[in-house]
Amino acid sequence: MVVGAGNVAVDVTRILARGTAELAPTDMPQPALGALADSGVRRVAMVARRGPSQGKFTTKELRELGTLPGVDAWSDPAELALDPLYDDPDAAAALPAVARRNLEVLRGWAEAGPGGAARRIALRFYLRPVEVLGGPDGRVTAMRFERTAPDGSGGVTGTGVYEDIEAQLVLRSVGYKGVPMAGLPFDPVRGTVPHAAGRVLRAGRASVGEYVAGWIKRGPTGVIGTNRPCAKETASSLLQDAGVLARRELPGDPLDALRAAGVHPVEWPGWLAIEAAEADLGRSLGRRSVKIPDWPGLLGAAGLAQSAAVMRGRILVLAVTVAACTALSGCTDEGGAGRTAPAPGPTVTGTVAPPGAAALAERYRKAGGDADVYGIEQVPGPDGAAPLIVVRTHNRDTDDALFKRQAMSVTAYLTLSEGVRLPDGYRMDVFGPDGGLLHRQDATS
């Protein structure tokens, strides 16, 4: 379930409804692709508290939901009719063109009715979220909404009528607004920094050397493609000011000041190193360039820019590691069932991490890793086998998708930031807060 009625909500809905084959050619991180492949999503509800004429999505993005292969897009005609403008052509004529086109798209879906596709998207309106409902295991089971009604002035009011909609996942895609940043002018009404072609405005005058782009520049509008001309405009302004900026005398190198404050900026060579690492990762997975999804991996890739030879070797280790972590055929239990699972035998370790393991886990967390991990160590494998990575976590969740993301994060950090080489056949065991074995990844299979 997706709560929201803007382009972000549409994007989230589209990703959930699309098939893995359609997403594989993209640069989506492998753990996310694997999670979507395993999810079994068949119904996606996109829910708004106001009416269809007030949706913030653009027509192109809305219409695309109805063209996804193997997906039906539908909206309840009774809910659409609650909007006073839906069946009043004269009143609807005063709407912006985008809103009129959106109504026609929704009308077409409602008149066609739900089809027989394997997956369905339902756009729901006049429902205000009240409460997330859960089962005894703590997992989401439904979302409770209050039916709303137009209040005659562009808003809605509650009716006291409630509806529970079944859901196993709830995503929030509403409520973005910029916040002020110390030292910069700010428009509290629009939630943006005042600007002229991307140049920050101070007392109505352009401040050469200060620039903004994206939503803090224009507000939460547009789609992903809108960022390109927005950024181009700002970059063009900066280039026009380059002569003035180059003649300025600075008290010192700003990068030195950042480093002195404990901030380590990624410079252009590091950016290129990340791109190369993501290209290598994609090739190892039989895909195009694939995004590295976590800070330890990104910073590790950027930090290898000084030595191309070292970078290439470690990135290849990362690629092999990630392939092992994310391909279900390579993460099996000892019975070969094709999924991550603990093997029979001793499955309890101590609940206190040794000092070295605790220190390594602390470095991993500071680099942006999973905050629940409190111990990481590499120990010799049994009977002279490949090494064993032992991870201790405060999280007792046994979800496979969570483990795959965690395994990728840990191995990326070890290979890229700690210089650990993980040979073929290594194994990773993850132990929970009570010392019991939660997951076993056996890369020998």
Tab-separated table of C-alpha atoms in Angstrom:
chain	number	residue	atom	x	y	z
A	1	MET	CA	0.000	0.000	0.000
A	2	VAL	CA	1.260	3.446	-0.955
A	3	VAL	CA	-0.166	6.478	0.865
A	4	GLY	CA	0.089	9.587	-1.309
A	5	ALA	CA	-1.116	11.158	-4.540
A	6	GLY	CA	1.970	12.660	-6.165
A	7	ASN	CA	4.599	11.510	-8.621
A	8	VAL	CA	6.690	9.923	-5.864
A	9	ALA	CA	3.706	7.759	-4.922
A	10	VAL	CA	3.229	6.866	-8.594
A	11	ASP	CA	6.922	5.934	-8.905
A	12	VAL	CA	6.772	3.699	-5.826
A	13	THR	CA	3.564	2.057	-7.065
A	14	ARG	CA	5.095	1.418	-10.478
A	15	ILE	CA	8.215	-0.210	-9.016
A	16	LEU	CA	6.148	-2.511	-6.793
A	17	ALA	CA	3.941	-3.588	-9.702
A	18	ARG	CA	6.597	-4.124	-12.362
A	19	GLY	CA	8.061	-7.541	-13.055
A	20	THR	CA	11.664	-8.469	-12.285
A	21	ALA	CA	12.432	-8.940	-15.988
A	22	GLU	CA	11.543	-5.296	-16.612
A	23	LEU	CA	13.634	-4.046	-13.703
A	24	ALA	CA	16.750	-6.180	-14.311
A	25	PRO	CA	18.062	-3.942	-17.153
A	26	THR	CA	18.013	-0.923	-14.800
A	27	ASP	CA	20.763	0.007	-12.317
A	28	MET	CA	18.606	-0.981	-9.337
A	29	PRO	CA	20.759	-2.438	-6.510
A	30	GLN	CA	20.817	-6.214	-6.559
A	31	PRO	CA	19.391	-6.653	-3.020
A	32	ALA	CA	16.391	-4.490	-3.929
A	33	LEU	CA	15.879	-6.431	-7.156
A	34	GLY	CA	16.061	-9.705	-5.246
A	35	ALA	CA	13.613	-8.472	-2.609
A	36	LEU	CA	11.112	-7.465	-5.290
A	37	ALA	CA	11.561	-10.801	-7.067
A	38	ASP	CA	10.819	-12.651	-3.821
A	39	SER	CA	7.995	-10.365	-2.692
A	40	GLY	CA	5.078	-11.900	-4.564
A	41	VAL	CA	3.308	-8.497	-4.758
A	42	ARG	CA	0.008	-8.909	-6.598
A	43	ARG	CA	-2.122	-5.968	-5.418
A	44	VAL	CA	-0.968	-2.390	-4.884
A	45	ALA	CA	-3.338	0.267	-3.523
A	46	MET	CA	-2.375	3.921	-3.922
A	47	VAL	CA	-4.490	5.916	-1.470
A	48	ALA	CA	-5.221	9.668	-1.275
A	49	ARG	CA	-7.144	11.627	1.352
A	50	ARG	CA	-8.557	14.061	-1.224
A	51	GLY	CA	-10.247	13.626	-4.602
A	52	PRO	CA	-9.005	12.738	-8.080
A	53	SER	CA	-9.122	16.334	-9.326
A	54	GLN	CA	-6.644	17.281	-6.589
A	55	GLY	CA	-4.030	14.617	-7.338
A	56	LYS	CA	-0.504	16.022	-7.670
A	57	PHE	CA	0.701	13.433	-10.180
A	58	THR	CA	1.329	14.353	-13.801
A	59	THR	CA	-0.636	12.691	-16.591
A	60	LYS	CA	2.300	10.994	-18.297
A	61	GLU	CA	3.325	9.213	-15.100
A	62	LEU	CA	-0.273	8.342	-14.189
A	63	ARG	CA	-1.034	6.956	-17.648
A	64	GLU	CA	2.072	4.748	-17.543
A	65	LEU	CA	0.551	2.743	-14.677
A	66	GLY	CA	-2.098	1.529	-17.123
A	67	THR	CA	0.488	0.356	-19.671
A	68	LEU	CA	2.614	-1.885	-17.446
A	69	PRO	CA	2.785	-5.453	-18.838
A	70	GLY	CA	0.682	-7.917	-16.878
A	71	VAL	CA	-0.867	-5.172	-14.720
A	72	ASP	CA	-4.433	-3.815	-14.515
A	73	ALA	CA	-4.945	-0.224	-13.351
A	74	TRP	CA	-8.351	0.522	-11.881
A	75	SER	CA	-10.208	3.146	-9.866
A	76	ASP	CA	-13.583	2.789	-8.150
A	77	PRO	CA	-16.182	4.837	-10.094
A	78	ALA	CA	-18.144	5.423	-6.873
A	79	GLU	CA	-15.107	7.095	-5.266
A	80	LEU	CA	-14.403	9.170	-8.358
A	81	ALA	CA	-18.002	10.391	-8.334
A	82	LEU	CA	-17.521	11.836	-4.838
A	83	ASP	CA	-15.444	14.582	-6.470
A	84	PRO	CA	-17.834	17.442	-7.385
A	85	LEU	CA	-15.801	18.148	-10.525
A	86	TYR	CA	-15.808	14.580	-11.832
A	87	ASP	CA	-19.283	14.673	-13.420
A	88	ASP	CA	-19.486	18.443	-13.965
A	89	PRO	CA	-17.773	19.308	-17.283
A	90	ASP	CA	-18.391	23.047	-16.891
A	91	ALA	CA	-16.763	23.172	-13.461
A	92	ALA	CA	-13.946	20.840	-14.553
A	93	ALA	CA	-13.146	23.212	-17.425
A	94	ALA	CA	-11.702	25.632	-14.869
A	95	LEU	CA	-9.163	23.034	-13.694
A	96	PRO	CA	-5.538	23.106	-14.867
A	97	ALA	CA	-5.001	21.041	-18.022
A	98	VAL	CA	-3.059	18.366	-16.115
A	99	ALA	CA	-5.923	17.820	-13.661
A	100	ARG	CA	-8.455	17.540	-16.527
A	101	ARG	CA	-6.313	14.964	-18.312
A	102	ASN	CA	-5.850	13.022	-15.076
A	103	LEU	CA	-9.633	12.807	-14.638
A	104	GLU	CA	-9.998	11.403	-18.147
A	105	VAL	CA	-7.349	8.731	-17.503
A	106	LEU	CA	-9.057	7.690	-14.268
A	107	ARG	CA	-12.471	7.734	-15.954
A	108	GLY	CA	-11.203	5.363	-18.623
A	109	TRP	CA	-9.875	2.929	-16.028
A	110	ALA	CA	-13.118	3.039	-14.048
A	111	GLU	CA	-15.286	2.431	-17.102
A	112	ALA	CA	-13.109	-0.468	-18.285
A	113	GLY	CA	-13.323	-2.160	-14.885
A	114	PRO	CA	-10.747	-4.489	-13.368
A	115	GLY	CA	-9.353	-7.077	-15.776
A	116	GLY	CA	-7.789	-10.465	-15.262
A	117	ALA	CA	-4.093	-9.539	-15.125
A	118	ALA	CA	-1.850	-11.197	-12.560
A	119	ARG	CA	-1.153	-7.877	-10.828
A	120	ARG	CA	-3.499	-4.962	-10.119
A	121	ILE	CA	-3.069	-1.324	-9.145
A	122	ALA	CA	-6.052	0.370	-7.476
A	123	LEU	CA	-6.171	4.143	-7.022
A	124	ARG	CA	-8.322	5.000	-4.013
A	125	PHE	CA	-9.575	8.466	-3.023
A	126	TYR	CA	-11.173	10.262	-0.058
A	127	LEU	CA	-9.507	8.040	2.525
A	128	ARG	CA	-7.508	9.521	5.414
A	129	PRO	CA	-4.980	7.187	7.103
A	130	VAL	CA	-5.770	6.615	10.773
A	131	GLU	CA	-3.861	3.572	12.005
A	132	VAL	CA	-1.549	0.797	10.879
A	133	LEU	CA	-2.926	-2.546	12.078
A	134	GLY	CA	-0.669	-5.458	12.972
A	135	GLY	CA	-0.878	-9.088	13.906
A	136	PRO	CA	0.512	-10.866	16.996
A	137	ASP	CA	3.882	-11.268	15.268
A	138	GLY	CA	4.226	-7.493	14.884
A	139	ARG	CA	3.846	-7.523	11.102
A	140	VAL	CA	1.490	-5.221	9.226
A	141	THR	CA	-1.854	-6.784	8.355
A	142	ALA	CA	-3.981	-3.802	7.306
A	143	MET	CA	-4.353	-0.024	7.281
A	144	ARG	CA	-7.352	1.741	8.810
A	145	PHE	CA	-8.743	4.782	6.954
A	146	GLU	CA	-11.463	7.297	7.661
A	147	ARG	CA	-13.699	8.139	4.726
A	148	THR	CA	-13.475	11.864	3.920
A	149	ALA	CA	-15.766	14.160	1.953
A	150	PRO	CA	-15.223	17.474	0.129
A	151	ASP	CA	-15.720	20.463	2.427
A	152	GLY	CA	-16.658	22.883	-0.366
A	153	SER	CA	-13.473	24.945	-0.103
A	154	GLY	CA	-10.897	22.622	-1.637
A	155	GLY	CA	-10.268	20.561	1.484
A	156	VAL	CA	-11.847	17.503	3.034
A	157	THR	CA	-13.542	16.672	6.302
A	158	GLY	CA	-13.871	13.389	8.171
A	159	THR	CA	-17.153	11.488	8.018
A	160	GLY	CA	-16.683	9.128	10.973
A	161	VAL	CA	-16.911	6.125	8.616
A	162	TYR	CA	-13.885	3.811	8.673
A	163	GLU	CA	-12.516	1.184	6.318
A	164	ASP	CA	-9.736	-1.347	6.903
A	165	ILE	CA	-7.734	-2.247	3.796
A	166	GLU	CA	-5.604	-5.390	3.940
A	167	ALA	CA	-1.890	-4.776	3.461
A	168	GLN	CA	1.424	-6.434	4.263
A	169	LEU	CA	3.503	-3.336	3.458
A	170	VAL	CA	2.726	0.368	3.954
A	171	LEU	CA	4.820	3.089	2.341
A	172	ARG	CA	4.392	6.813	3.003
A	173	SER	CA	4.879	9.169	0.045
A	174	VAL	CA	3.444	12.434	1.355
A	175	GLY	CA	4.392	15.580	3.183
A	176	TYR	CA	7.675	16.866	1.727
A	177	LYS	CA	8.598	20.451	2.544
A	178	GLY	CA	12.008	22.109	2.607
A	179	VAL	CA	13.466	23.286	5.920
A	180	PRO	CA	15.746	26.273	6.502
A	181	MET	CA	19.510	25.883	6.648
A	182	ALA	CA	21.600	28.094	8.901
A	183	GLY	CA	23.084	31.027	7.014
A	184	LEU	CA	20.836	30.804	3.956
A	185	PRO	CA	17.736	32.892	3.188
A	186	PHE	CA	14.524	30.881	3.192
A	187	ASP	CA	10.944	31.252	1.987
A	188	PRO	CA	8.844	29.554	4.718
A	189	VAL	CA	5.675	29.638	2.606
A	190	ARG	CA	7.122	27.763	-0.376
A	191	GLY	CA	9.723	25.842	1.615
A	192	THR	CA	12.484	26.903	-0.788
A	193	VAL	CA	15.608	29.057	-0.935
A	194	PRO	CA	14.922	32.230	-2.990
A	195	HIS	CA	16.955	32.174	-6.188
A	196	ALA	CA	17.389	33.572	-9.674
A	197	ALA	CA	18.352	30.874	-12.201
A	198	GLY	CA	19.823	28.872	-9.329
A	199	ARG	CA	21.778	31.760	-7.761
A	200	VAL	CA	20.762	32.324	-4.143
A	201	LEU	CA	19.060	35.684	-3.633
A	202	ARG	CA	20.017	37.819	-0.632
A	203	ALA	CA	17.875	40.916	-0.140
A	204	GLY	CA	16.711	40.507	-3.744
A	205	ARG	CA	20.244	40.394	-5.213
A	206	ALA	CA	21.996	37.342	-6.643
A	207	SER	CA	24.747	36.057	-4.372
A	208	VAL	CA	27.525	34.879	-6.696
A	209	GLY	CA	29.071	31.721	-5.265
A	210	GLU	CA	25.884	30.365	-3.642
A	211	TYR	CA	23.645	28.062	-5.687
A	212	VAL	CA	20.686	25.715	-5.225
A	213	ALA	CA	19.126	22.943	-7.303
A	214	GLY	CA	16.343	20.396	-6.934
A	215	TRP	CA	13.358	20.628	-4.604
A	216	ILE	CA	14.998	23.177	-2.298
A	217	LYS	CA	15.174	25.378	-5.399
A	218	ARG	CA	11.740	24.833	-6.932
A	219	GLY	CA	9.678	22.923	-4.354
A	220	PRO	CA	8.413	19.305	-4.554
A	221	THR	CA	7.369	19.424	-8.199
A	222	GLY	CA	8.098	17.566	-11.398
A	223	VAL	CA	9.463	14.104	-12.057
A	224	ILE	CA	12.952	12.603	-12.140
A	225	GLY	CA	13.519	14.060	-15.605
A	226	THR	CA	12.678	17.551	-14.324
A	227	ASN	CA	15.918	17.565	-12.343
A	228	ARG	CA	18.003	17.630	-15.509
A	229	PRO	CA	16.979	21.092	-16.809
A	230	CYS	CA	16.809	22.344	-13.220
A	231	ALA	CA	20.415	21.295	-12.555
A	232	LYS	CA	21.526	22.480	-15.992
A	233	GLU	CA	20.183	25.963	-15.285
A	234	THR	CA	22.068	26.140	-11.986
A	235	ALA	CA	25.275	24.749	-13.508
A	236	SER	CA	25.048	27.277	-16.341
A	237	SER	CA	24.795	30.101	-13.805
A	238	LEU	CA	27.837	28.771	-11.964
A	239	LEU	CA	29.848	28.580	-15.215
A	240	GLN	CA	28.839	32.128	-16.099
A	241	ASP	CA	30.180	33.219	-12.711
A	242	ALA	CA	33.392	31.165	-13.024
A	243	GLY	CA	35.555	34.162	-13.961
A	244	VAL	CA	34.476	36.095	-10.880
A	245	LEU	CA	34.815	33.072	-8.622
A	246	ALA	CA	38.318	32.264	-9.915
A	247	ARG	CA	39.571	35.720	-8.941
A	248	ARG	CA	38.330	35.497	-5.368
A	249	GLU	CA	40.900	35.143	-2.628
A	250	LEU	CA	40.062	32.428	-0.127
A	251	PRO	CA	41.585	32.093	3.343
A	252	GLY	CA	42.348	28.453	2.617
A	253	ASP	CA	41.272	25.348	0.737
A	254	PRO	CA	37.648	24.598	1.730
A	255	LEU	CA	38.395	20.885	1.432
A	256	ASP	CA	41.075	21.209	4.132
A	257	ALA	CA	38.508	22.822	6.422
A	258	LEU	CA	36.091	19.981	5.797
A	259	ARG	CA	38.733	17.372	6.530
A	260	ALA	CA	39.739	19.187	9.716
A	261	ALA	CA	36.090	18.969	10.800
A	262	GLY	CA	36.148	15.212	10.243
A	263	VAL	CA	34.315	15.323	6.918
A	264	HIS	CA	36.004	13.500	4.034
A	265	PRO	CA	34.609	14.717	0.705
A	266	VAL	CA	34.528	12.449	-2.327
A	267	GLU	CA	36.332	14.262	-5.121
A	268	TRP	CA	36.098	13.704	-8.871
A	269	PRO	CA	38.534	10.744	-8.999
A	270	GLY	CA	36.490	9.090	-6.257
A	271	TRP	CA	33.289	9.669	-8.224
A	272	LEU	CA	34.858	8.008	-11.262
A	273	ALA	CA	36.032	5.128	-9.081
A	274	ILE	CA	32.464	4.579	-7.850
A	275	GLU	CA	31.208	4.516	-11.438
A	276	ALA	CA	33.876	1.956	-12.359
A	277	ALA	CA	33.015	-0.155	-9.310
A	278	GLU	CA	29.319	-0.138	-10.199
A	279	ALA	CA	30.096	-1.115	-13.782
A	280	ASP	CA	32.233	-4.035	-12.555
A	281	LEU	CA	29.507	-5.076	-10.147
A	282	GLY	CA	26.918	-5.068	-12.929
A	283	ARG	CA	29.113	-7.171	-15.223
A	284	SER	CA	29.657	-9.745	-12.471
A	285	LEU	CA	25.873	-10.077	-12.108
A	286	GLY	CA	25.167	-10.279	-15.837
A	287	ARG	CA	23.565	-6.830	-15.770
A	288	ARG	CA	24.454	-3.318	-16.753
A	289	SER	CA	25.940	-0.937	-14.192
A	290	VAL	CA	24.409	-1.687	-10.768
A	291	LYS	CA	24.248	0.814	-7.911
A	292	ILE	CA	26.236	0.133	-4.745
A	293	PRO	CA	23.469	0.590	-2.150
A	294	ASP	CA	25.253	1.524	1.086
A	295	TRP	CA	27.746	4.046	2.459
A	296	PRO	CA	30.503	1.561	3.336
A	297	GLY	CA	30.527	0.267	-0.249
A	298	LEU	CA	30.389	3.728	-1.827
A	299	LEU	CA	33.061	5.234	0.390
A	300	GLY	CA	35.218	2.172	0.011
A	301	ALA	CA	35.027	2.353	-3.784
A	302	ALA	CA	35.823	6.075	-3.746
A	303	GLY	CA	38.757	5.556	-1.392
A	304	LEU	CA	40.442	3.168	-3.833
A	305	ALA	CA	40.828	5.838	-6.502
A	306	GLN	CA	44.511	6.427	-5.649
A	307	SER	CA	45.547	2.995	-6.909
A	308	ALA	CA	43.867	1.670	-10.021
A	309	ALA	CA	45.418	-1.759	-9.593
A	310	VAL	CA	44.272	-2.120	-5.993
A	311	MET	CA	40.864	-0.732	-6.878
A	312	ARG	CA	40.337	-3.214	-9.684
A	313	GLY	CA	41.347	-6.177	-7.548
A	314	ARG	CA	39.143	-5.235	-4.602
A	315	ILE	CA	36.187	-4.322	-6.740
A	316	LEU	CA	36.354	-7.726	-8.385
A	317	VAL	CA	36.322	-9.282	-4.913
A	318	LEU	CA	33.252	-7.187	-4.103
A	319	ALA	CA	31.574	-8.288	-7.318
A	320	VAL	CA	32.164	-11.972	-6.590
A	321	THR	CA	31.014	-11.499	-2.999
A	322	VAL	CA	27.821	-9.707	-3.957
A	323	ALA	CA	27.054	-12.271	-6.622
A	324	ALA	CA	27.380	-14.991	-3.999
A	325	CYS	CA	25.274	-13.078	-1.505
A	326	THR	CA	22.434	-12.227	-3.816
A	327	ALA	CA	22.060	-15.202	-6.117
A	328	LEU	CA	19.742	-17.643	-4.419
A	329	SER	CA	21.513	-20.532	-6.096
A	330	GLY	CA	24.693	-19.560	-4.227
A	331	CYS	CA	23.167	-19.073	-0.772
A	332	THR	CA	21.868	-22.452	0.262
A	333	ASP	CA	21.526	-24.473	3.378
A	334	GLU	CA	23.422	-27.712	3.756
A	335	GLY	CA	20.448	-29.569	2.367
A	336	GLY	CA	20.659	-27.567	-0.867
A	337	ALA	CA	17.109	-26.246	-0.616
A	338	GLY	CA	18.069	-23.067	-2.477
A	339	ARG	CA	17.457	-20.510	0.275
A	340	THR	CA	19.380	-18.985	3.155
A	341	ALA	CA	18.863	-21.132	6.249
A	342	PRO	CA	20.737	-22.371	9.303
A	343	ALA	CA	22.309	-25.779	8.936
A	344	PRO	CA	21.752	-28.515	11.518
A	345	GLY	CA	24.225	-28.778	14.363
A	346	PRO	CA	25.519	-26.355	16.998
A	347	THR	CA	23.754	-23.045	16.495
A	348	VAL	CA	24.597	-20.991	19.583
A	349	THR	CA	27.486	-18.617	20.168
A	350	GLY	CA	28.193	-16.166	22.971
A	351	THR	CA	26.108	-13.025	23.197
A	352	VAL	CA	29.134	-10.795	23.879
A	353	ALA	CA	31.395	-9.977	20.948
A	354	PRO	CA	35.167	-10.346	21.471
A	355	PRO	CA	36.975	-6.971	21.665
A	356	GLY	CA	38.349	-7.174	18.122
A	357	ALA	CA	34.958	-8.115	16.686
A	358	ALA	CA	33.274	-5.283	18.598
A	359	ALA	CA	35.857	-2.766	17.353
A	360	LEU	CA	35.427	-3.887	13.734
A	361	ALA	CA	31.647	-3.644	14.074
A	362	GLU	CA	31.987	-0.125	15.491
A	363	ARG	CA	34.050	0.964	12.479
A	364	TYR	CA	31.449	-0.600	10.191
A	365	ARG	CA	28.595	1.269	11.927
A	366	LYS	CA	30.490	4.582	11.797
A	367	ALA	CA	30.899	4.058	8.049
A	368	GLY	CA	27.119	3.921	7.710
A	369	GLY	CA	26.543	0.198	8.192
A	370	ASP	CA	23.649	-1.562	9.935
A	371	ALA	CA	23.250	-0.029	13.408
A	372	ASP	CA	22.133	-3.406	14.862
A	373	VAL	CA	25.453	-5.149	14.141
A	374	TYR	CA	27.629	-5.288	17.270
A	375	GLY	CA	30.254	-7.862	16.263
A	376	ILE	CA	32.116	-8.852	13.066
A	377	GLU	CA	35.038	-11.248	12.939
A	378	GLN	CA	36.758	-13.597	10.519
A	379	VAL	CA	37.724	-16.988	11.942
A	380	PRO	CA	39.261	-20.102	10.363
A	381	GLY	CA	36.740	-22.430	8.814
A	382	PRO	CA	36.162	-25.909	10.261
A	383	ASP	CA	38.619	-28.632	9.187
A	384	GLY	CA	40.762	-26.205	7.237
A	385	ALA	CA	37.863	-25.008	5.079
A	386	ALA	CA	37.506	-21.462	3.757
A	387	PRO	CA	37.200	-18.737	6.405
A	388	LEU	CA	34.047	-18.066	8.330
A	389	ILE	CA	32.629	-14.556	8.808
A	390	VAL	CA	30.750	-14.297	12.111
A	391	VAL	CA	28.282	-11.421	12.448
A	392	ARG	CA	26.454	-10.639	15.687
A	393	THR	CA	23.320	-8.489	15.553
A	394	HIS	CA	20.726	-7.143	17.968
A	395	ASN	CA	18.075	-7.743	15.278
A	396	ARG	CA	16.299	-11.081	15.689
A	397	ASP	CA	14.538	-10.890	12.282
A	398	THR	CA	14.948	-14.066	10.182
A	399	ASP	CA	13.802	-12.481	6.919
A	400	ASP	CA	15.932	-13.631	3.965
A	401	ALA	CA	15.728	-10.313	2.127
A	402	LEU	CA	17.021	-8.483	5.210
A	403	PHE	CA	19.897	-10.948	5.495
A	404	LYS	CA	20.869	-10.534	1.838
A	405	ARG	CA	21.043	-6.760	2.247
A	406	GLN	CA	23.046	-7.110	5.447
A	407	ALA	CA	25.422	-9.653	3.900
A	408	MET	CA	26.106	-7.359	0.960
A	409	SER	CA	26.716	-4.406	3.263
A	410	VAL	CA	29.111	-6.301	5.537
A	411	THR	CA	31.090	-7.941	2.747
A	412	ALA	CA	31.326	-4.670	0.800
A	413	TYR	CA	32.710	-2.950	3.883
A	414	LEU	CA	35.191	-5.741	4.638
A	415	THR	CA	36.541	-5.951	1.091
A	416	LEU	CA	36.579	-2.267	0.242
A	417	SER	CA	37.290	-0.509	3.547
A	418	GLU	CA	39.198	-3.137	5.561
A	419	GLY	CA	41.066	-4.797	2.699
A	420	VAL	CA	39.771	-8.279	3.615
A	421	ARG	CA	39.979	-10.776	0.769
A	422	LEU	CA	37.158	-13.301	0.788
A	423	PRO	CA	38.106	-16.376	-1.229
A	424	ASP	CA	35.632	-18.615	-2.964
A	425	GLY	CA	33.879	-20.880	-0.500
A	426	TYR	CA	33.781	-18.581	2.502
A	427	ARG	CA	30.776	-18.795	4.812
A	428	MET	CA	28.897	-16.186	6.804
A	429	ASP	CA	26.962	-16.949	9.985
A	430	VAL	CA	24.708	-14.318	11.564
A	431	PHE	CA	23.829	-14.754	15.246
A	432	GLY	CA	20.938	-12.978	16.967
A	433	PRO	CA	20.761	-11.230	20.344
A	434	ASP	CA	20.213	-14.509	22.192
A	435	GLY	CA	23.243	-16.150	20.565
A	436	GLY	CA	21.151	-18.346	18.257
A	437	LEU	CA	22.015	-18.770	14.581
A	438	LEU	CA	19.686	-16.682	12.402
A	439	HIS	CA	21.209	-17.153	8.945
A	440	ARG	CA	23.934	-19.129	7.233
A	441	GLN	CA	25.315	-18.222	3.839
A	442	ASP	CA	27.359	-21.060	2.417
A	443	ALA	CA	29.243	-19.863	-0.663
A	444	THR	CA	30.638	-23.346	-1.363
A	445	SER	CA	27.373	-24.506	-2.961
